[in-house]
Coordinates of C-alpha atoms in Angstrom, one line a residue:
X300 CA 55.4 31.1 57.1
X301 CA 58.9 31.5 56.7
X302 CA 60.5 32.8 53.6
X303 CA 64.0 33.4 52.8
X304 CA 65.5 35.3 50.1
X305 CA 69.0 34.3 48.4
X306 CA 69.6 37.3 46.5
X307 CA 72.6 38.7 44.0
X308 CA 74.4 35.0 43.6
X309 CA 74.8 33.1 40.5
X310 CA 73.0 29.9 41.1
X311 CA 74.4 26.4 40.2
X312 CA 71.8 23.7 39.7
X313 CA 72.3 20.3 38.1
X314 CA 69.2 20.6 36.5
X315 CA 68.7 24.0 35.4
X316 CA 72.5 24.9 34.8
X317 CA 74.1 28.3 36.1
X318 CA 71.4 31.0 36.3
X319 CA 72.4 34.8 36.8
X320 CA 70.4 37.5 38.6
X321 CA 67.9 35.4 39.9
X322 CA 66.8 35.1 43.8
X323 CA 66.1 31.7 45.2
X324 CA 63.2 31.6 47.7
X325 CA 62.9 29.3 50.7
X326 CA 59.9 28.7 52.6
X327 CA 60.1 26.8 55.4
X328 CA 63.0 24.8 54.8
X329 CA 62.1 24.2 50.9
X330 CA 63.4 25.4 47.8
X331 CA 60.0 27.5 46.2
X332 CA 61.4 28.6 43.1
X333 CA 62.9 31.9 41.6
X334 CA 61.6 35.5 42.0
X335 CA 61.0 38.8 43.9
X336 CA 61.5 38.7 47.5
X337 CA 58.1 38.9 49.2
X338 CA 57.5 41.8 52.1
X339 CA 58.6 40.4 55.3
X340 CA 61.1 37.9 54.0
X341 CA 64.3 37.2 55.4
X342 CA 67.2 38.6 52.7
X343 CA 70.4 37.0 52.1
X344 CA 72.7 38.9 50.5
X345 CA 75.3 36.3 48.7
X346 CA 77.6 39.0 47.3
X347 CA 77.5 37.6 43.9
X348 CA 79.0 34.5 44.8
X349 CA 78.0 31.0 43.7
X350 CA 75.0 28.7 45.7
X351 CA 74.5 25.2 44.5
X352 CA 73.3 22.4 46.0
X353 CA 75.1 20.7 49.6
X354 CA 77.3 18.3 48.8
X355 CA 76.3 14.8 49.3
X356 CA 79.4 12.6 49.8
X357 CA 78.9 9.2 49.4
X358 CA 81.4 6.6 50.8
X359 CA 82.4 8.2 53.7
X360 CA 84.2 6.3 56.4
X361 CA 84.7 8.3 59.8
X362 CA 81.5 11.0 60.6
X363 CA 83.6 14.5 61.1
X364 CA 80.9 17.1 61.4
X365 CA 83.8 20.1 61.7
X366 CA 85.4 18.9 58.3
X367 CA 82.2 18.6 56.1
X368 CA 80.9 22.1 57.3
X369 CA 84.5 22.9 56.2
X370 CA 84.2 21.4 53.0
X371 CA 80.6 21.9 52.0
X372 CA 78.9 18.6 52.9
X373 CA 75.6 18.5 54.4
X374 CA 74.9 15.2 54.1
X375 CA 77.3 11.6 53.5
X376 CA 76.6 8.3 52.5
X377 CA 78.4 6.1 55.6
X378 CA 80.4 2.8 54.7
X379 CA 79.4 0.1 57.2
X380 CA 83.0 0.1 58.1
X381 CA 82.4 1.0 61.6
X382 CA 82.7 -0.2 65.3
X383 CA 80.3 -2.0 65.5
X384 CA 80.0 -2.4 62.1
X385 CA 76.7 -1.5 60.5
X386 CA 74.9 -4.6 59.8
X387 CA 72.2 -4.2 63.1
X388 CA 69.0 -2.2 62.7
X389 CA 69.8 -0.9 66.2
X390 CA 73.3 0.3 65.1
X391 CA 72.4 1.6 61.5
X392 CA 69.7 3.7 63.0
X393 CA 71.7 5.3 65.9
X394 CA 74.0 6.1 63.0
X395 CA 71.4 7.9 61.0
X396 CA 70.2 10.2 64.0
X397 CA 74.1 11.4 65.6
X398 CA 74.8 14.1 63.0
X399 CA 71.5 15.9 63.2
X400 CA 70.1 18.2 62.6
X401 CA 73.6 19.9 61.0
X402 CA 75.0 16.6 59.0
X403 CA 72.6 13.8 58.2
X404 CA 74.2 10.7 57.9
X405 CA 72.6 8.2 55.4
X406 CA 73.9 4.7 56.5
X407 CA 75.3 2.3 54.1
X408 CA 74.1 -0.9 56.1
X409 CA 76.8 -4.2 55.8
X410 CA 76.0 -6.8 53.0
X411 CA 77.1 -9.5 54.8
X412 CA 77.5 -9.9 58.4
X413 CA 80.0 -8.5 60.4
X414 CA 81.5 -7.9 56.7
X415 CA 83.1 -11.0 56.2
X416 CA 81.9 -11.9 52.7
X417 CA 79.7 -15.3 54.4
X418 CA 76.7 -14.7 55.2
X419 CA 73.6 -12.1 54.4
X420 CA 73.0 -9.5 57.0
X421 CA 69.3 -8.6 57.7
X422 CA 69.1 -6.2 54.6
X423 CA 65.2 -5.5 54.8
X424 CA 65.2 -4.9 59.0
X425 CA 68.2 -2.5 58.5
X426 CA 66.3 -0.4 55.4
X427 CA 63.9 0.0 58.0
X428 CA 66.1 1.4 60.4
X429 CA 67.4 3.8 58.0
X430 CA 69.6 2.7 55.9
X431 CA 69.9 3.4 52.3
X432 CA 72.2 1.1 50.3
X433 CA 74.1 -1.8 51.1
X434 CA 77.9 -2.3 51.0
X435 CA 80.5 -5.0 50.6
X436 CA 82.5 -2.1 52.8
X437 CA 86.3 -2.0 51.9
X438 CA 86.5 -5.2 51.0
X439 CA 85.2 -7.4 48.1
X440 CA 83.2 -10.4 48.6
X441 CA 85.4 -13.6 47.1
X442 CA 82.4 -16.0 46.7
X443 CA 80.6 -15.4 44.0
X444 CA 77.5 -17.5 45.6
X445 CA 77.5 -15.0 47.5
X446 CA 77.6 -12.2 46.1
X447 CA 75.0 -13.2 43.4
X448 CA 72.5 -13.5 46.8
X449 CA 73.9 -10.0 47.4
X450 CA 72.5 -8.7 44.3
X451 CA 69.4 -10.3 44.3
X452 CA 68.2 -9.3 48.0
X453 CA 69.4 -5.9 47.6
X454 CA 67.2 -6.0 44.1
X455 CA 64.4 -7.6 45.8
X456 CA 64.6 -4.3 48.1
X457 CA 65.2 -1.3 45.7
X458 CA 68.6 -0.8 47.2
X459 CA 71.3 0.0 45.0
X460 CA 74.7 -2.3 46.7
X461 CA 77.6 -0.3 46.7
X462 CA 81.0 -2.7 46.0
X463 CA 84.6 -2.5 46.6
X464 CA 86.4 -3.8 43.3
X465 CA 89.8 -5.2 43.7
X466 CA 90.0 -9.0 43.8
X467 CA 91.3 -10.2 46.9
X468 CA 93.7 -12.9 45.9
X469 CA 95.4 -10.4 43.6
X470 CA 95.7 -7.6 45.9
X471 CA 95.2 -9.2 49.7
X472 CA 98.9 -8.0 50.7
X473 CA 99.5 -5.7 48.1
X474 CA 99.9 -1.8 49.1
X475 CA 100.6 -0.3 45.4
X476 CA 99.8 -1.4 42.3
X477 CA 102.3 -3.2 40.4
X478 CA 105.1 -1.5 38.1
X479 CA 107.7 0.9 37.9
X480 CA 107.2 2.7 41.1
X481 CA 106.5 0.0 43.4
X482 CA 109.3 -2.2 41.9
X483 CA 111.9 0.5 42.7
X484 CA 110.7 1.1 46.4
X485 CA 110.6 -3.2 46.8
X486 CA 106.7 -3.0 47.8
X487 CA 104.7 -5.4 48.0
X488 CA 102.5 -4.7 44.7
X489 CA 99.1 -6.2 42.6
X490 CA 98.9 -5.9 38.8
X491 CA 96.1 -3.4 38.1
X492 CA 94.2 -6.0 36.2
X493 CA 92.8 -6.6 40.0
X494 CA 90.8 -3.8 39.8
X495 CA 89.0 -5.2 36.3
X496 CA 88.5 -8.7 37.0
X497 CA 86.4 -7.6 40.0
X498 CA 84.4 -5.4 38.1
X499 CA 84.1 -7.8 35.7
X500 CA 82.2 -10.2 37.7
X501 CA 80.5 -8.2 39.5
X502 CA 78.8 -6.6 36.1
X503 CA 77.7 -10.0 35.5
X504 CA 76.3 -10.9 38.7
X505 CA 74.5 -7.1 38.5
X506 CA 72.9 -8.0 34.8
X507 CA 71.7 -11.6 35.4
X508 CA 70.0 -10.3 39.1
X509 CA 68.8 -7.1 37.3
X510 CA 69.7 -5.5 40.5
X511 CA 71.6 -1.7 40.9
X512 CA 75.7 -1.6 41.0
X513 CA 77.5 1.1 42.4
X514 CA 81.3 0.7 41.9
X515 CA 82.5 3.0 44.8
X516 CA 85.5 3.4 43.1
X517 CA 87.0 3.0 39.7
X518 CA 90.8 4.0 39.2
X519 CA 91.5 2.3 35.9
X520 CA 91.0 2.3 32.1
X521 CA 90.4 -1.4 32.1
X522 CA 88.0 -0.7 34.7
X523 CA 86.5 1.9 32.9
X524 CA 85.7 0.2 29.4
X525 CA 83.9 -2.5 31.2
X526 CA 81.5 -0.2 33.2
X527 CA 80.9 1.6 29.9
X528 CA 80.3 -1.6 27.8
X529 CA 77.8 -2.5 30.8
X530 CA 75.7 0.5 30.4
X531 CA 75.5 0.5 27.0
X532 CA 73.7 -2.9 27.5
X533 CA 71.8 -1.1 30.2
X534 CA 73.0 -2.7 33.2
X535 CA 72.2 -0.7 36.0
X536 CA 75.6 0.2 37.2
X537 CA 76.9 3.4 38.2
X538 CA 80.6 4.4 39.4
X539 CA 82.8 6.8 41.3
X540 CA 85.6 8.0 42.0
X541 CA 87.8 10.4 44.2
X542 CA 90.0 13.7 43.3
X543 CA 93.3 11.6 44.6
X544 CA 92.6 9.2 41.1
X545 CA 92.1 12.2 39.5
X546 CA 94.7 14.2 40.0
X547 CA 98.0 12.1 41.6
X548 CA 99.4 8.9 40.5
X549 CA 101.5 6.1 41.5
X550 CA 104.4 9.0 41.8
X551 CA 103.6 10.5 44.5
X552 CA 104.3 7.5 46.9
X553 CA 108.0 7.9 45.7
X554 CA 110.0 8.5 49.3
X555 CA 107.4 6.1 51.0
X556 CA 105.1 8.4 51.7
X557 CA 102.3 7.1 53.4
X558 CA 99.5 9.7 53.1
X559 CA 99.9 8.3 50.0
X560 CA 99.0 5.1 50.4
X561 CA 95.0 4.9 49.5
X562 CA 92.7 1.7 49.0
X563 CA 92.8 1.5 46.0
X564 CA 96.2 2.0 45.3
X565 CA 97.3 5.7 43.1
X566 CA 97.3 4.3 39.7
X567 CA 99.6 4.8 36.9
X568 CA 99.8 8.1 34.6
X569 CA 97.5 6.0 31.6
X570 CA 95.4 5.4 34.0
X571 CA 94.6 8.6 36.0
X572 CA 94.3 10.2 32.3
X573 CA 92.3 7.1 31.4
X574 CA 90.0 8.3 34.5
X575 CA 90.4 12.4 33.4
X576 CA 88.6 11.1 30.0
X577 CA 85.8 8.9 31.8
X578 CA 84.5 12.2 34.2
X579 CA 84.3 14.3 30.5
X580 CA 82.4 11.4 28.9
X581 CA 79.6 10.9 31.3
X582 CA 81.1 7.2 32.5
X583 CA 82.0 8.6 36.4
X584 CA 78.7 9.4 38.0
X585 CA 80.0 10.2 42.0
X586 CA 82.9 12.3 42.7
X587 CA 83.3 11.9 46.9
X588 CA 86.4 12.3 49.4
X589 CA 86.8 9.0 50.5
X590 CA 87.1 10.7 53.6
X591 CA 88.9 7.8 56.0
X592 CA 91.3 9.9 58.1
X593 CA 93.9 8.7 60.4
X594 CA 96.4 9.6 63.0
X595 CA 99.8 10.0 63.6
X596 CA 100.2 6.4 65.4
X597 CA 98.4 4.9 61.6
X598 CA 100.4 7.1 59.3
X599 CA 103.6 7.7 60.7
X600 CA 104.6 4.2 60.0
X601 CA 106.3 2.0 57.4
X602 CA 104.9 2.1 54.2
X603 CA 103.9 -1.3 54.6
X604 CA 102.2 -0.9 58.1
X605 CA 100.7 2.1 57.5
X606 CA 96.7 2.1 57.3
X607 CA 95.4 3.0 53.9
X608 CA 93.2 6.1 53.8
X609 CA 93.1 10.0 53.9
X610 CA 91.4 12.8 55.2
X611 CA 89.1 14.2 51.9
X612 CA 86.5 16.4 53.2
X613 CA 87.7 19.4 53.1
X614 CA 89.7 19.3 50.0
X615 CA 86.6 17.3 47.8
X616 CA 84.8 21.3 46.8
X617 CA 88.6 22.3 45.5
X618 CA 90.0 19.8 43.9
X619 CA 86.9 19.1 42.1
X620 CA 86.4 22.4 41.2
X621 CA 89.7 21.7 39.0
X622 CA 88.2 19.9 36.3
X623 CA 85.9 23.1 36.0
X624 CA 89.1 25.3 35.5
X625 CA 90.5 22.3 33.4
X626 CA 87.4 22.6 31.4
X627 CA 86.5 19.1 31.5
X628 CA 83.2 19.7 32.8
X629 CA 80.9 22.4 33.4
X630 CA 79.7 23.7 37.3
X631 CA 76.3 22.6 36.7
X632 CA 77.8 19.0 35.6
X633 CA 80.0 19.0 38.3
X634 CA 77.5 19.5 41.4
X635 CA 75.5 16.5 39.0
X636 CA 78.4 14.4 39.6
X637 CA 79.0 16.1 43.7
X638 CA 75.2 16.2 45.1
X639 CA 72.4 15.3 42.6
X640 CA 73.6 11.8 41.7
X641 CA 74.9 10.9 44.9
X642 CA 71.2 11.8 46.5
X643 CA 69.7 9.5 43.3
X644 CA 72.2 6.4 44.7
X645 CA 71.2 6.5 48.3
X646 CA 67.3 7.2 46.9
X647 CA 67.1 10.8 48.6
X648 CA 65.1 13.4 47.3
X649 CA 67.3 16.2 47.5
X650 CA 70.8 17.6 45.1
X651 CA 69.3 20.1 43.3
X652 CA 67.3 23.3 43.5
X653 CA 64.5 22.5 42.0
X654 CA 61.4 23.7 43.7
X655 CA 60.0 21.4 46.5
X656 CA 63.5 20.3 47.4
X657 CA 65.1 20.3 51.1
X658 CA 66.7 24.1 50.6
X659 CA 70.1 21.8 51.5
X660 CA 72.4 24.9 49.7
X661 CA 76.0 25.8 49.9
X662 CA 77.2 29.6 49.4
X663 CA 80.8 29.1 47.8
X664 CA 84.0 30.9 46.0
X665 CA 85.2 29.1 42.9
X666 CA 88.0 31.6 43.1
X667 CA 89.3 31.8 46.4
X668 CA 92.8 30.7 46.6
X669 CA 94.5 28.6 49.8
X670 CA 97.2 26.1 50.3
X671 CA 96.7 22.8 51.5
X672 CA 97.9 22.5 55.0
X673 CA 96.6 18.9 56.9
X674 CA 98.1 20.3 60.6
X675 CA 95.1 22.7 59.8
X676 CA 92.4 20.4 59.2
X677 CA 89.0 20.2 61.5
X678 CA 90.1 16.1 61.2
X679 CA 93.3 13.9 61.2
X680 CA 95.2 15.8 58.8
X681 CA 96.6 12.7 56.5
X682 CA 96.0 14.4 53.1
X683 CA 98.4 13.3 50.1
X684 CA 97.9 17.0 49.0
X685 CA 99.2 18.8 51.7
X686 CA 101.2 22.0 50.2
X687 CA 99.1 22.1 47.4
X688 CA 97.9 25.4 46.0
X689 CA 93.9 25.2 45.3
X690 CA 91.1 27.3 45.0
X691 CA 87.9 27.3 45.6
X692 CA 86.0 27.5 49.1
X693 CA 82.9 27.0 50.8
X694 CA 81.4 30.3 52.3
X695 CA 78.4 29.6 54.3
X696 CA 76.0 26.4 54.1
X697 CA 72.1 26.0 55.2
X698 CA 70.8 22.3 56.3
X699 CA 66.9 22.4 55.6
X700 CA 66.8 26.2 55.4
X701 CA 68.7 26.7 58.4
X702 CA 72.2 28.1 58.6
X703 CA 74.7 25.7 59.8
X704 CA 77.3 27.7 62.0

């Protein structure tokens, strides 16, 4: 048997909340509990810094192995947004197996083919490839026929489907959302009531089929009241969101800047407060990166032309870590809202460090300060935060036990 030892670290666990002077032991590959080190074990010293859970991002659109080692991520929930795009048990499964054994990938199979809002993708032969969720990708599905068959397949299966909310013929060409900002740059815009009508329906759909929602991500306060209302009525609906919503709004595209131009659009200042307030109340349950990077030939473009995205990996651990320091939440809550809920989603047995679960840990500084710098990223360095001063990194990370270098 192998047995490791995590001593003299202050331990973060959704579950049990922040425990001092404890040592976590580790037996092959599996959280055993707290205590004394047994003779023979393998000691880690953590130098009285914090170990929590892996981070397990979900809605991630490009696999970067260098930027989630970077940023704390052992394992990501991938949008079926690829090429090919993930709606063939052959693809989602070679998917699943190309980041192992240092980043497993949990593929979000396609809810329709080829993504195109029509017709049903083989939902049950992909699950069995490996897939654990279905998505409408970074799109939403217009016909409500079809989405309703969505719901009810993906019910049929256990498998929570994660949606895009923006209704397309409200926000098709739009690349901000509508008001003062996006009037005085002339860009094409969508009232932010796009955002709420999808959600809307999409409640509906989720409470007449019974089946489980996951709103990737909501950016408004419209939005927010009606996922609220919804599970007060106990529809099964959860939501995210991303530290971009969070922290920046419709501002900081002023000058055209296009690493500022995310799907969906940066919000107005009610809003992102309007989102602030739903992470403290308990209505966000998934805080990811959205990590969708992109290049110079993307970026460096016209507002207009410009692709939609950023690189969030590496940033998710410290700008997170924020609403700590903010104290909007606690750590415990906020690795709840990083690994354990995210695990729950995708139906993974893992987030936590309760005993019996994949030792899947993260050695981390809540302190450490750095300054954003994209030209220094492990991906494409598109980050609407570059030359901001955070703190907060990750230290040293273990996949199943076993150190990731």
């Amino acid at each position: 048997m192998s047995v490791t030892a995590f001593t003299n670290a202050t331990l973060i666990c959704p579950i049990g909340g922040e425990i001092r002077g404890q040592t976590l032991l580790v037996e092959n590959g599996v959280i055993t509990g707290t205590g004394s080190a047994p003779e023979g074990a393998t000691v880690i010293d953590c130098g009285g810094r914090l170990l929590a859970p892996g981070i397990v991002d979900l809605g991630v659109f490009k696999v970067d192995r260098a930027a989630c080692r970077a940023g704390g991520i052992v394992r990501i929930g991938l949008m079926p947004d690829q090429s090919p795009v993930l709606d063939d048990p052959g693809v989602v499964q070679r998917a699943a197996l190309i980041g192992r054994p240092d980043l497993w990938i949990h593929p979000i199979a396609a809810a329709t083919r080829s993504l195109a809002g029509t017709d049903l993708a083989e939902m049950a032969v992909c699950v069995s490839a490996g897939a654990k969720a279905v998505g409408t990708g970074r799109g939403w599905i217009a016909d409500s026929g079809v989405m309703h068959r969505v719901l009810a397949y993906a019910g049929d299966l256990g498998l929570t489907v994660i949606a895009h909310a923006e209704d397309g013929g409200l926000a098709a060409d739009a690349v901000a959302t509508e008001g003062e900002t996006a009037s005085r740059l002339g860009l094409p815009s969508a009232p932010a009531i796009a955002e709420s009508l999808a959600i809307a329906r999409d409640l509906m759909l989720a409470e007449e089929t019974g089946a489980k929602l996951h709103i990737r991500q909501v950016t408004t306060a419209a939005g927010f009241d009606l996922v609220r209302a919804a599970k007060r009525r106990g529809v099964k609906v959860t939501c995210g969101i991303t530290p971009a919503h969070l922290h920046l709004s419709d501002i900081a595209i002023t000058d055209f800047r296009t690493f500022a131009r995310l799907s969906p659009p940066l919000r107005d200042e009610s809003d992102r407060k309007a989102a602030l307030a739903a992470v403290a109340d308990g209505t966000v349950d998934v805080i990811g990166s959205g990590h969708d990077p992109h290049g110079p030939e993307s970026k460096r473009l016209p507002f207009v032309d410009a692709e939609a995205g950023m690189a969030g990996a590496e940033t998710l651990l410290p700008l997170a870590l924020m609403l700590v320091r903010d104290e909007r939440i606690t750590l415990p809550r906020l690795f709840t809202l990083l690994a354990a809920n995210p695990a729950r989603i995708l139906g993974l047995d893992t987030g936590t460090l309760e005993p019996g679960k994949p030792a899947d840990l993260m050695l981390f500084d809540a302190d450490k300060p750095w300054m954003v710098s994209g030209d220094a990223f492990a991906s494409a360095g598109n980050t609407p935060f570059d030359g901001f001063p955070v703190q907060g990194r990750a230290l040293r990370l273990w996949k199943a036990g076993r150190e990731i270098a």
